[in-house]
CSV table of C-alpha atoms in Angstrom, one decimal:
chain,number,residue,atom,x,y,z
A,1,UNK,CA,-30.4,7.8,-33.5
A,2,UNK,CA,-29.4,8.2,-37.1
A,3,UNK,CA,-25.8,8.7,-35.9
A,4,UNK,CA,-25.8,5.6,-33.8
A,5,UNK,CA,-27.2,3.7,-36.8
A,6,UNK,CA,-24.6,5.0,-39.2
A,7,UNK,CA,-21.8,4.1,-36.7
A,8,UNK,CA,-23.3,0.6,-36.4
A,9,UNK,CA,-23.4,0.3,-40.2
A,10,UNK,CA,-19.7,1.4,-40.5
A,11,UNK,CA,-18.8,-1.0,-37.7
A,12,UNK,CA,-20.4,-4.0,-39.4
A,13,UNK,CA,-19.0,-3.0,-42.8
A,14,UNK,CA,-15.5,-2.9,-41.3
A,15,UNK,CA,-16.0,-6.2,-39.5
A,16,UNK,CA,-17.1,-7.8,-42.7
A,17,UNK,CA,-14.1,-6.3,-44.6
A,18,UNK,CA,-11.8,-7.7,-41.9
A,19,UNK,CA,-13.3,-11.2,-42.3
A,20,UNK,CA,-13.0,-11.1,-46.0
A,21,UNK,CA,-9.4,-10.0,-45.8
A,22,UNK,CA,-7.8,-12.6,-43.6
A,23,UNK,CA,-4.3,-12.0,-42.4
A,24,UNK,CA,-1.8,-13.3,-45.0
A,25,UNK,CA,1.8,-12.6,-46.1
A,26,UNK,CA,2.7,-11.2,-49.5
A,27,UNK,CA,5.7,-13.5,-50.2
A,28,UNK,CA,3.8,-15.8,-52.6
A,29,UNK,CA,2.0,-13.0,-54.5
A,30,UNK,CA,2.6,-11.5,-57.9
A,31,UNK,CA,1.1,-9.6,-60.8
A,32,UNK,CA,0.4,-10.6,-64.3
A,33,UNK,CA,0.2,-7.6,-66.7
A,34,UNK,CA,-2.6,-7.8,-69.3
A,35,UNK,CA,-1.1,-5.5,-71.9
A,36,UNK,CA,-3.9,-4.9,-74.3
A,37,UNK,CA,-6.7,-4.2,-71.8
A,38,UNK,CA,-4.9,-2.0,-69.4
A,39,UNK,CA,-5.4,-4.4,-66.5
A,40,UNK,CA,-3.5,-6.5,-64.1
A,41,UNK,CA,-4.2,-9.7,-62.2
A,42,UNK,CA,-2.9,-10.3,-58.7
A,43,UNK,CA,-2.1,-14.0,-58.3
A,44,UNK,CA,-0.7,-16.3,-55.7
A,45,UNK,CA,1.8,-19.0,-56.4
A,46,UNK,CA,1.0,-21.4,-53.5
A,47,UNK,CA,-2.3,-22.6,-55.0
A,48,UNK,CA,-1.7,-21.0,-58.4
A,49,UNK,CA,-4.8,-18.9,-58.4
A,50,UNK,CA,-5.9,-15.4,-59.4
A,51,UNK,CA,-7.0,-13.3,-56.5
A,52,UNK,CA,-8.2,-10.1,-58.2
A,53,UNK,CA,-8.2,-8.1,-61.4
A,54,UNK,CA,-7.5,-4.3,-61.4
A,55,UNK,CA,-8.6,-2.3,-64.5
A,56,UNK,CA,-8.2,1.2,-65.8
A,57,UNK,CA,-4.4,1.3,-65.7
A,58,UNK,CA,-3.8,2.8,-69.1
A,59,UNK,CA,-1.6,1.6,-71.9
A,60,UNK,CA,0.3,-1.4,-70.5
A,61,UNK,CA,2.2,-2.5,-73.6
A,62,UNK,CA,5.7,-3.1,-72.3
A,63,UNK,CA,4.6,-2.4,-68.7
A,64,UNK,CA,6.9,-3.4,-65.9
A,65,UNK,CA,6.8,-3.0,-62.2
A,66,UNK,CA,8.8,-3.0,-59.0
A,67,UNK,CA,7.8,-3.7,-55.3
A,68,UNK,CA,8.1,-1.6,-52.1
A,69,UNK,CA,10.6,-2.8,-49.5
A,70,UNK,CA,7.9,-4.1,-47.3
A,71,UNK,CA,6.7,-6.2,-50.2
A,72,UNK,CA,3.2,-4.8,-49.9
A,73,UNK,CA,2.9,-2.3,-52.8
A,74,UNK,CA,3.6,-2.6,-56.5
A,75,UNK,CA,4.7,0.3,-58.6
A,76,UNK,CA,3.5,-0.2,-62.2
A,77,UNK,CA,5.1,1.7,-65.0
A,78,UNK,CA,2.9,2.0,-68.1
A,79,UNK,CA,3.8,2.9,-71.7
A,80,UNK,CA,1.7,6.0,-71.5
A,81,UNK,CA,3.7,7.6,-68.7
A,82,UNK,CA,1.3,6.2,-66.1
A,83,UNK,CA,2.7,5.4,-62.6
A,84,UNK,CA,0.3,3.3,-60.5
A,85,UNK,CA,0.7,2.2,-56.9
A,86,UNK,CA,-1.1,-1.0,-56.1
A,87,UNK,CA,-1.8,-2.5,-52.7
A,88,UNK,CA,-1.3,-6.3,-52.9
A,89,UNK,CA,-3.3,-6.9,-49.8
A,90,UNK,CA,-6.4,-4.8,-50.3
A,91,UNK,CA,-6.0,-5.5,-54.0
A,92,UNK,CA,-6.8,-2.0,-54.9
A,93,UNK,CA,-5.2,0.8,-56.9
A,94,UNK,CA,-3.9,3.3,-54.3
A,95,UNK,CA,-2.8,6.1,-56.6
A,96,UNK,CA,-2.2,6.7,-60.2
A,97,UNK,CA,-0.4,9.6,-61.9
A,98,UNK,CA,0.5,10.2,-65.5
A,99,UNK,CA,4.1,11.6,-65.3
A,100,UNK,CA,5.2,11.7,-68.9
A,101,UNK,CA,4.1,11.1,-72.5
A,102,UNK,CA,5.9,7.8,-73.2
A,103,UNK,CA,7.7,5.6,-70.6
A,104,UNK,CA,9.6,2.4,-70.6
A,105,UNK,CA,10.3,1.3,-67.0
A,106,UNK,CA,11.2,2.2,-63.5
A,107,UNK,CA,13.1,1.3,-60.4
A,108,UNK,CA,12.9,1.8,-56.6
A,109,UNK,CA,15.8,3.1,-54.6
A,110,UNK,CA,17.7,0.7,-52.2
A,111,UNK,CA,16.1,2.4,-49.2
A,112,UNK,CA,12.6,2.2,-50.7
A,113,UNK,CA,12.0,5.9,-50.5
A,114,UNK,CA,12.2,6.9,-54.1
A,115,UNK,CA,10.7,5.7,-57.4
A,116,UNK,CA,12.4,6.6,-60.6
A,117,UNK,CA,10.8,6.3,-64.0
A,118,UNK,CA,12.6,6.3,-67.3
A,119,UNK,CA,10.9,8.2,-70.1
A,120,UNK,CA,11.1,8.2,-73.9
A,121,UNK,CA,9.1,11.4,-74.2
A,122,UNK,CA,10.2,13.8,-72.8
A,123,UNK,CA,13.5,12.0,-72.7
A,124,UNK,CA,14.8,11.7,-69.1
A,125,UNK,CA,14.2,10.3,-65.7
A,126,UNK,CA,11.6,11.6,-63.1
A,127,UNK,CA,11.9,10.7,-59.5
A,128,UNK,CA,9.0,10.5,-57.0
A,129,UNK,CA,8.4,10.0,-53.3
A,130,UNK,CA,7.5,6.3,-53.0
A,131,UNK,CA,4.9,7.0,-50.3
A,132,UNK,CA,2.9,9.7,-52.0
A,133,UNK,CA,4.1,9.7,-55.6
A,134,UNK,CA,4.8,13.4,-55.2
A,135,UNK,CA,7.5,14.5,-57.7
A,136,UNK,CA,10.9,14.9,-56.2
A,137,UNK,CA,13.3,15.6,-59.1
A,138,UNK,CA,13.4,15.6,-62.9
A,139,UNK,CA,16.6,14.7,-64.8
A,140,UNK,CA,16.2,15.8,-68.5
A,141,UNK,CA,18.5,13.6,-70.6
A,142,UNK,CA,20.1,16.5,-72.6
A,143,UNK,CA,22.9,15.7,-74.9
A,144,UNK,CA,24.8,17.4,-77.7
A,145,UNK,CA,24.9,21.1,-78.4
A,146,UNK,CA,21.2,21.7,-79.3
A,147,UNK,CA,19.6,20.5,-76.1
A,148,UNK,CA,18.1,17.4,-77.6
A,149,UNK,CA,16.6,14.9,-75.2
A,150,UNK,CA,17.5,11.2,-75.4
A,151,UNK,CA,15.3,8.3,-74.8
A,152,UNK,CA,16.2,6.4,-71.7
A,153,UNK,CA,16.7,2.7,-71.4
A,154,UNK,CA,18.1,0.3,-68.8
A,155,UNK,CA,17.1,2.2,-65.6
A,156,UNK,CA,18.1,0.3,-62.5
A,157,UNK,CA,18.7,1.1,-58.8
A,158,UNK,CA,22.2,0.9,-57.3
A,159,UNK,CA,23.3,0.9,-53.7
A,160,UNK,CA,23.5,4.3,-52.0
A,161,UNK,CA,20.2,5.7,-53.2
A,162,UNK,CA,21.5,5.9,-56.8
A,163,UNK,CA,19.9,5.2,-60.1
A,164,UNK,CA,21.9,4.2,-63.2
A,165,UNK,CA,20.5,4.5,-66.7
A,166,UNK,CA,21.5,4.7,-70.4
A,167,UNK,CA,20.8,7.3,-73.0
A,168,UNK,CA,19.8,5.5,-76.2
A,169,UNK,CA,20.2,8.4,-78.6
A,170,UNK,CA,23.3,9.9,-77.0
A,171,UNK,CA,25.3,6.7,-76.2
A,172,UNK,CA,25.9,7.7,-72.6
A,173,UNK,CA,25.5,6.1,-69.2
A,174,UNK,CA,24.5,8.4,-66.3
A,175,UNK,CA,24.7,7.6,-62.6
A,176,UNK,CA,22.4,9.8,-60.5
A,177,UNK,CA,23.1,10.0,-56.8
A,178,UNK,CA,19.8,10.9,-55.1
A,179,UNK,CA,21.0,11.0,-51.5
A,180,UNK,CA,19.8,14.6,-51.1
A,181,UNK,CA,16.7,14.4,-53.2
A,182,UNK,CA,14.2,14.0,-50.3
A,183,UNK,CA,15.5,17.1,-48.6
A,184,UNK,CA,15.1,19.2,-51.7
A,185,UNK,CA,18.6,18.7,-53.1
A,186,UNK,CA,19.2,17.9,-56.7
A,187,UNK,CA,20.5,14.5,-58.0
A,188,UNK,CA,24.3,14.5,-58.5
A,189,UNK,CA,24.9,13.2,-62.0
A,190,UNK,CA,28.0,11.5,-63.3
A,191,UNK,CA,28.0,11.3,-67.1
A,192,UNK,CA,29.9,8.6,-68.9
A,193,UNK,CA,30.2,9.5,-72.6
A,194,UNK,CA,30.9,7.6,-75.8
A,195,UNK,CA,29.9,4.2,-74.4
A,196,UNK,CA,28.9,3.0,-77.9
A,197,UNK,CA,26.1,3.2,-80.5
A,198,UNK,CA,22.4,2.5,-79.8
A,199,UNK,CA,22.6,1.0,-76.3
A,200,UNK,CA,19.2,-0.7,-76.2
A,201,UNK,CA,19.0,-2.0,-72.7
A,202,UNK,CA,21.1,-2.6,-69.6
A,203,UNK,CA,21.3,-4.5,-66.4
A,204,UNK,CA,23.0,-4.4,-63.1
A,205,UNK,CA,24.4,-7.5,-61.5
A,206,UNK,CA,22.8,-8.7,-58.3
A,207,UNK,CA,25.8,-7.5,-56.3
A,208,UNK,CA,25.3,-4.0,-57.6
A,209,UNK,CA,28.9,-3.9,-58.8
A,210,UNK,CA,28.6,-4.1,-62.6
A,211,UNK,CA,26.3,-2.2,-64.9
A,212,UNK,CA,26.3,-3.6,-68.5
A,213,UNK,CA,24.7,-2.0,-71.5
A,214,UNK,CA,24.0,-3.9,-74.7
A,215,UNK,CA,24.8,-2.1,-77.9
A,216,UNK,CA,22.7,-2.6,-81.0
A,217,UNK,CA,24.7,-0.3,-83.2
A,218,UNK,CA,28.0,-2.1,-82.9
A,219,UNK,CA,29.5,-5.4,-81.7
A,220,UNK,CA,30.3,-5.4,-78.0
A,221,UNK,CA,28.9,-4.2,-74.7
A,222,UNK,CA,29.7,-1.4,-72.3
A,223,UNK,CA,30.6,-2.2,-68.7
A,224,UNK,CA,30.8,0.1,-65.7
A,225,UNK,CA,32.4,-1.1,-62.5
A,226,UNK,CA,30.4,0.8,-59.9
A,227,UNK,CA,32.9,-0.1,-57.1
A,228,UNK,CA,35.8,1.8,-58.8
A,229,UNK,CA,36.3,5.5,-58.7
A,230,UNK,CA,36.4,7.5,-60.9
A,231,UNK,CA,33.5,5.8,-62.7
A,232,UNK,CA,34.3,5.0,-66.3
A,233,UNK,CA,32.9,2.7,-69.0
A,234,UNK,CA,34.9,0.2,-70.8
A,235,UNK,CA,34.2,-2.0,-73.8
A,236,UNK,CA,33.9,-5.7,-73.4
A,237,UNK,CA,33.0,-8.6,-75.7
A,238,UNK,CA,34.1,-7.0,-78.9
A,239,UNK,CA,32.7,-9.3,-81.5
A,240,UNK,CA,29.9,-10.1,-79.2
A,241,UNK,CA,26.5,-10.0,-80.7
A,242,UNK,CA,25.8,-9.6,-84.4
A,243,UNK,CA,28.8,-10.9,-86.2
A,244,UNK,CA,29.4,-10.5,-89.9
A,245,UNK,CA,26.0,-11.5,-91.2
A,246,UNK,CA,23.5,-10.7,-88.6
A,247,UNK,CA,20.0,-12.1,-88.9
A,248,UNK,CA,17.1,-9.7,-88.7
A,249,UNK,CA,16.1,-8.9,-85.1
A,250,UNK,CA,12.3,-8.7,-85.0
A,251,UNK,CA,12.3,-8.0,-81.3
A,252,UNK,CA,15.0,-6.5,-79.1
A,253,UNK,CA,16.4,-8.8,-76.4
A,254,UNK,CA,15.6,-7.8,-72.9
A,255,UNK,CA,18.6,-7.5,-70.6
A,256,UNK,CA,16.8,-7.5,-67.3
A,257,UNK,CA,16.8,-11.3,-67.5
A,258,UNK,CA,20.5,-11.5,-68.2
A,259,UNK,CA,21.7,-14.1,-65.9
A,260,UNK,CA,24.7,-15.0,-63.8
A,261,UNK,CA,24.9,-18.7,-63.1
A,262,UNK,CA,27.8,-20.9,-62.1
A,263,UNK,CA,30.3,-18.1,-62.4
A,264,UNK,CA,29.2,-17.3,-65.9
A,265,UNK,CA,26.8,-14.9,-67.6
A,266,UNK,CA,24.2,-16.3,-70.0
A,267,UNK,CA,23.3,-13.6,-72.6
A,268,UNK,CA,21.1,-13.3,-75.6
A,269,UNK,CA,23.1,-12.9,-78.8
A,270,UNK,CA,21.8,-10.1,-81.0
A,271,UNK,CA,21.1,-11.1,-84.6
A,272,UNK,CA,22.2,-14.7,-84.1
A,273,UNK,CA,20.2,-17.6,-82.8
A,274,UNK,CA,22.5,-18.2,-79.8
A,275,UNK,CA,22.8,-17.9,-76.1
A,276,UNK,CA,26.3,-16.7,-75.3
A,277,UNK,CA,28.2,-17.8,-72.2
A,278,UNK,CA,30.6,-15.3,-70.8
A,279,UNK,CA,33.1,-15.7,-67.9
A,280,UNK,CA,31.8,-13.5,-65.1
A,281,UNK,CA,35.3,-12.6,-64.0
A,282,UNK,CA,37.1,-11.9,-67.2
A,283,UNK,CA,34.1,-10.9,-69.3
A,284,UNK,CA,35.4,-13.1,-72.1
A,285,UNK,CA,33.1,-15.3,-74.1
A,286,UNK,CA,33.6,-19.0,-73.4
A,287,UNK,CA,30.8,-20.6,-75.4
A,288,UNK,CA,27.8,-20.0,-77.7
A,289,UNK,CA,24.9,-22.3,-77.4
A,290,UNK,CA,22.8,-22.7,-80.6
A,291,UNK,CA,19.2,-21.9,-79.8
A,292,UNK,CA,15.8,-22.1,-81.5
A,293,UNK,CA,15.6,-18.4,-82.4
A,294,UNK,CA,16.7,-14.9,-81.4
A,295,UNK,CA,16.6,-15.0,-77.6
A,296,UNK,CA,14.6,-12.4,-75.8
A,297,UNK,CA,14.7,-13.4,-72.1
A,298,UNK,CA,17.5,-15.6,-70.8
A,299,UNK,CA,16.7,-16.3,-67.2
A,300,UNK,CA,18.3,-18.5,-64.6
A,301,UNK,CA,16.2,-20.5,-62.2
A,302,UNK,CA,16.9,-19.2,-58.7
A,303,UNK,CA,19.2,-22.1,-57.9
A,304,UNK,CA,21.1,-21.3,-61.1
A,305,UNK,CA,21.1,-24.9,-62.3
A,306,UNK,CA,18.8,-24.1,-65.3
A,307,UNK,CA,18.5,-21.2,-67.7
A,308,UNK,CA,15.2,-20.7,-69.5
A,309,UNK,CA,15.1,-18.9,-72.9
A,310,UNK,CA,12.2,-17.5,-75.0
A,311,UNK,CA,12.4,-16.1,-78.5
A,312,UNK,CA,11.5,-13.2,-80.8
A,313,UNK,CA,8.8,-13.3,-83.4
A,314,UNK,CA,8.1,-15.4,-85.4
A,315,UNK,CA,9.7,-18.2,-83.4
A,316,UNK,CA,8.0,-17.1,-80.2
A,317,UNK,CA,6.0,-20.3,-79.5
A,318,UNK,CA,8.9,-22.1,-77.9
A,319,UNK,CA,10.9,-22.1,-74.7
A,320,UNK,CA,14.2,-23.9,-74.3
A,321,UNK,CA,15.9,-25.0,-71.1
A,322,UNK,CA,19.6,-25.0,-70.7
A,323,UNK,CA,21.3,-27.2,-68.1
A,324,UNK,CA,23.9,-24.9,-66.7
A,325,UNK,CA,26.6,-27.5,-65.6
A,326,UNK,CA,26.7,-29.1,-69.1
A,327,UNK,CA,25.7,-26.1,-71.2
A,328,UNK,CA,23.3,-28.3,-73.1
A,329,UNK,CA,19.7,-27.7,-74.0
A,330,UNK,CA,17.8,-30.4,-72.1
A,331,UNK,CA,14.2,-29.5,-72.8
A,332,UNK,CA,12.1,-27.7,-75.4
A,333,UNK,CA,8.5,-26.7,-74.5
A,334,UNK,CA,5.8,-25.3,-76.8
A,335,UNK,CA,3.6,-23.3,-74.4
A,336,UNK,CA,1.8,-21.7,-77.4
A,337,UNK,CA,1.7,-18.6,-79.7
A,338,UNK,CA,3.6,-15.6,-78.5
A,339,UNK,CA,5.4,-16.5,-75.3
A,340,UNK,CA,6.3,-13.1,-73.9
A,341,UNK,CA,7.7,-13.6,-70.4
A,342,UNK,CA,8.8,-16.1,-67.7
A,343,UNK,CA,8.9,-15.7,-64.0
A,344,UNK,CA,10.2,-18.2,-61.4
A,345,UNK,CA,8.8,-18.6,-57.9
A,346,UNK,CA,11.3,-17.6,-55.2
A,347,UNK,CA,13.0,-21.0,-55.0
A,348,UNK,CA,12.4,-21.9,-58.5
A,349,UNK,CA,10.2,-25.0,-58.3
A,350,UNK,CA,7.6,-23.3,-60.6
A,351,UNK,CA,7.9,-21.1,-63.6
A,352,UNK,CA,5.0,-19.0,-64.9
A,353,UNK,CA,5.0,-18.3,-68.6
A,354,UNK,CA,2.7,-15.8,-70.4
A,355,UNK,CA,1.3,-16.9,-73.7
A,356,UNK,CA,-0.1,-13.7,-75.2
A,357,UNK,CA,-2.0,-14.9,-78.2
A,358,UNK,CA,-3.6,-17.8,-76.4
A,359,UNK,CA,-4.8,-15.6,-73.5
A,360,UNK,CA,-3.3,-17.7,-70.8
A,361,UNK,CA,-0.5,-18.1,-68.3
A,362,UNK,CA,0.9,-21.6,-68.0
A,363,UNK,CA,2.7,-22.8,-64.8
A,364,UNK,CA,5.3,-25.5,-65.2
A,365,UNK,CA,7.1,-27.6,-62.7
A,366,UNK,CA,10.7,-26.9,-63.5
A,367,UNK,CA,11.9,-30.3,-62.4
A,368,UNK,CA,9.5,-32.5,-64.3
A,369,UNK,CA,8.5,-29.9,-67.0
A,370,UNK,CA,4.8,-30.9,-66.4
A,371,UNK,CA,2.1,-28.3,-66.5
A,372,UNK,CA,0.8,-27.6,-63.0
A,373,UNK,CA,-1.8,-25.0,-63.8
A,374,UNK,CA,-3.2,-22.8,-66.5
A,375,UNK,CA,-4.7,-19.4,-65.7
A,376,UNK,CA,-6.8,-17.4,-68.2
A,377,UNK,CA,-5.5,-13.9,-68.8
A,378,UNK,CA,-6.1,-11.3,-71.5
A,379,UNK,CA,-3.0,-10.8,-73.7
A,380,UNK,CA,-0.7,-11.5,-70.8
A,381,UNK,CA,2.8,-10.0,-71.0
A,382,UNK,CA,5.1,-9.4,-68.0
A,383,UNK,CA,4.8,-11.5,-64.8
A,384,UNK,CA,6.3,-10.1,-61.7
A,385,UNK,CA,6.5,-11.9,-58.3
A,386,UNK,CA,7.0,-10.0,-55.0
A,387,UNK,CA,10.4,-11.6,-54.3
A,388,UNK,CA,11.8,-8.9,-56.6
A,389,UNK,CA,11.5,-6.4,-53.7
A,390,UNK,CA,14.7,-7.9,-52.3
A,391,UNK,CA,16.9,-7.8,-55.4
A,392,UNK,CA,19.2,-5.0,-56.5
A,393,UNK,CA,18.3,-3.9,-60.0
A,394,UNK,CA,14.7,-5.3,-60.0
B,1,UNK,CA,14.4,-27.5,-90.5
B,2,UNK,CA,11.5,-26.5,-88.4
B,3,UNK,CA,12.4,-22.9,-89.0
B,4,UNK,CA,12.5,-23.5,-92.7
B,5,UNK,CA,9.1,-25.0,-92.6
B,6,UNK,CA,7.8,-22.1,-90.6
B,7,UNK,CA,9.4,-19.6,-93.0
B,8,UNK,CA,8.0,-21.5,-96.0
B,9,UNK,CA,4.5,-21.4,-94.4
B,10,UNK,CA,4.8,-17.7,-93.8
B,11,UNK,CA,6.2,-16.9,-97.3
B,12,UNK,CA,3.6,-19.0,-99.1
B,13,UNK,CA,1.1,-16.1,-99.3
B,14,UNK,CA,-1.2,-14.8,-101.9
B,15,UNK,CA,0.6,-13.3,-104.8
B,16,UNK,CA,1.0,-9.6,-105.0
B,17,UNK,CA,-1.8,-9.1,-107.6
B,18,UNK,CA,-4.5,-10.8,-105.5
B,19,UNK,CA,-6.3,-8.7,-102.9
B,20,UNK,CA,-5.7,-9.9,-99.4
B,21,UNK,CA,-8.3,-12.0,-97.7
B,22,UNK,CA,-10.0,-10.6,-94.6
B,23,UNK,CA,-8.3,-13.3,-92.5
B,24,UNK,CA,-4.9,-12.2,-93.7
B,25,UNK,CA,-5.7,-8.6,-93.0
B,26,UNK,CA,-6.7,-9.5,-89.5
B,27,UNK,CA,-3.3,-11.3,-89.1
B,28,UNK,CA,-1.4,-8.3,-90.4
B,29,UNK,CA,-3.4,-6.0,-88.2
B,30,UNK,CA,-2.4,-8.1,-85.2
B,31,UNK,CA,1.2,-8.3,-86.4
B,32,UNK,CA,1.4,-4.5,-86.6
B,33,UNK,CA,-0.1,-3.8,-83.2
B,34,UNK,CA,1.6,-6.6,-81.3
B,35,UNK,CA,5.0,-7.2,-83.0
B,36,UNK,CA,5.7,-3.9,-84.7
B,37,UNK,CA,4.3,-2.6,-81.5
B,38,UNK,CA,7.1,-4.1,-79.5
B,39,UNK,CA,9.3,-1.3,-80.7
B,40,UNK,CA,6.8,1.3,-82.0
B,41,UNK,CA,4.3,0.9,-79.1
B,42,UNK,CA,1.1,-1.1,-79.2
B,43,UNK,CA,-0.8,2.1,-80.1
B,44,UNK,CA,2.0,3.0,-82.5
B,45,UNK,CA,2.7,6.3,-80.8
B,46,UNK,CA,6.4,5.4,-80.6
B,47,UNK,CA,8.8,3.6,-78.3
B,48,UNK,CA,12.4,2.8,-79.0
B,49,UNK,CA,11.2,3.0,-82.7
B,50,UNK,CA,9.6,6.1,-84.1
B,51,UNK,CA,5.8,6.8,-83.9
B,52,UNK,CA,3.8,5.4,-86.8
B,53,UNK,CA,0.6,7.4,-86.5
B,54,UNK,CA,-0.8,9.0,-89.7
B,55,UNK,CA,0.5,12.5,-88.9
B,56,UNK,CA,4.0,11.1,-88.4
B,57,UNK,CA,3.9,9.3,-91.8
B,58,UNK,CA,2.2,12.0,-93.9
B,59,UNK,CA,5.5,12.9,-95.6
B,60,UNK,CA,6.2,9.3,-96.7
B,61,UNK,CA,4.5,7.7,-99.8
B,62,UNK,CA,2.9,4.3,-99.5
B,63,UNK,CA,5.7,3.1,-101.8
B,64,UNK,CA,8.4,4.5,-99.5
B,65,UNK,CA,6.8,2.8,-96.5
B,66,UNK,CA,6.4,-0.5,-98.3
B,67,UNK,CA,10.1,-0.4,-99.1
B,68,UNK,CA,11.1,0.4,-95.5
B,69,UNK,CA,8.9,-2.4,-94.2
B,70,UNK,CA,10.4,-4.9,-96.7
B,71,UNK,CA,14.0,-3.8,-96.6
B,72,UNK,CA,14.4,-2.3,-93.2
B,73,UNK,CA,16.6,0.7,-92.5
B,74,UNK,CA,20.3,-0.2,-92.4
B,75,UNK,CA,22.2,1.2,-89.4
B,76,UNK,CA,19.0,1.2,-87.3
B,77,UNK,CA,17.2,-1.5,-85.4
B,78,UNK,CA,14.4,-1.5,-88.1
B,79,UNK,CA,14.8,-5.0,-89.6
B,80,UNK,CA,13.8,-6.1,-93.1
B,81,UNK,CA,10.5,-8.0,-93.0
B,82,UNK,CA,10.6,-9.5,-96.5
B,83,UNK,CA,11.5,-12.9,-95.2
B,84,UNK,CA,8.2,-13.0,-93.3
B,85,UNK,CA,5.7,-11.0,-95.4
B,86,UNK,CA,4.9,-10.4,-99.1
B,87,UNK,CA,5.0,-7.1,-101.0
B,88,UNK,CA,1.2,-7.1,-101.0
B,89,UNK,CA,1.2,-7.6,-97.2
B,90,UNK,CA,3.7,-4.7,-96.8
B,91,UNK,CA,1.6,-2.5,-99.1
B,92,UNK,CA,-1.5,-3.2,-97.1
B,93,UNK,CA,0.4,-2.3,-93.9
B,94,UNK,CA,1.8,0.9,-95.4
B,95,UNK,CA,-1.7,2.0,-96.5
B,96,UNK,CA,-3.2,1.1,-93.2
B,97,UNK,CA,-0.6,3.0,-91.3
B,98,UNK,CA,-1.1,6.1,-93.4
B,99,UNK,CA,-4.8,5.9,-92.9
B,100,UNK,CA,-4.6,4.9,-89.2
B,101,UNK,CA,-5.5,1.4,-87.9
B,102,UNK,CA,-9.1,0.9,-86.9
B,103,UNK,CA,-9.6,1.0,-83.2
């Protein structure tokens, strides 16, 4: 009798759960990181609403995330070394591990099988099974003669179950081929040395061909053509960046948002209040667009007709919009104090902007620049929509 | 022009001799966590920049730290903050870091 009763209870509980959780896709979902409270919100962009908050995710300052290849799970990389797997449909934390002392970001392999996390402490990259988060491989970023470990920046995925990343302290770019990793094999590492001083971040182009590292310690950037063997790095844009009298940089630009639009790259200058335009074939600078402050994110709308830019402290209350065909700034918005990040919907009709010190996320129509919605959020930082699952390097 | 106005507003702070107001201290506390934190970590345990917890700073005097905050460290990403904060502000930050920020 008791057993029948418990079976009935379970049955009704399941039925209720199924009703509450109607069938839906994940293509219009996303996550807002709430950096100070260790929480995230799952949001949907069709009606611009918050669906759930998940708490207890550790130190999320500078947190970022990537999505599984079925667009259902998010992998969240916390500052404290936390790696959390979140189910976007049940809106629950599936699993959380703490895999290092101090981390900066992560990536998912092209086949969706591996998650790589870049660590400051201990310096290196750790690789996990995307299903179980079981450790698969560790790559200590040893350099020099005394076995020092470098901080890692600019970790991205590349085609062929590879990860590419940059050693900040060593000035090296490493390409790790993880083809054999799931069968117990070690990653095959190609080391590119002497790429330049203080590479602070990097990106891979959407084609997976070019990996570019920005250098803080000198003018110029380091470029690797991943289609050419043997792999080597070469210097481009000498004179790019700081120039003779650099302004203080109160926040490092982020390169993940570096953008190719209309055959050109739009890049944040470093130490100058400019957005640089660089020919995407020759890697020569063609223009410098004067901007409001030190750019942090320079992001193209998905149709590449507009580029949106936010700025470093103390000029971080403003967003400017560049019209790509004319190279002119066509709009300046004041979303509020401490604009940290921007994310477009898949076809770019909306942009979501996090305004940390005003505890809200503002959604704009990118054609009319009108506010569509405002969502309360606690110290919001990164905003990540599920379309990222389909992009190399995101 | 706007930038000048903003800078002027930020630079127009209490003179060094006066103690900082509670409001200013709260602003600086937030500046340290949020904006210094973008390199040094929001909990100051380090990021691309070095950790700034009391144990890490024990070998520096308040005066050393005040100088580093105001003038930066050439050849590294640590910028000079003197265009944005006063010496009194920097001293308060240096003392607070050595003591440890309140939770």
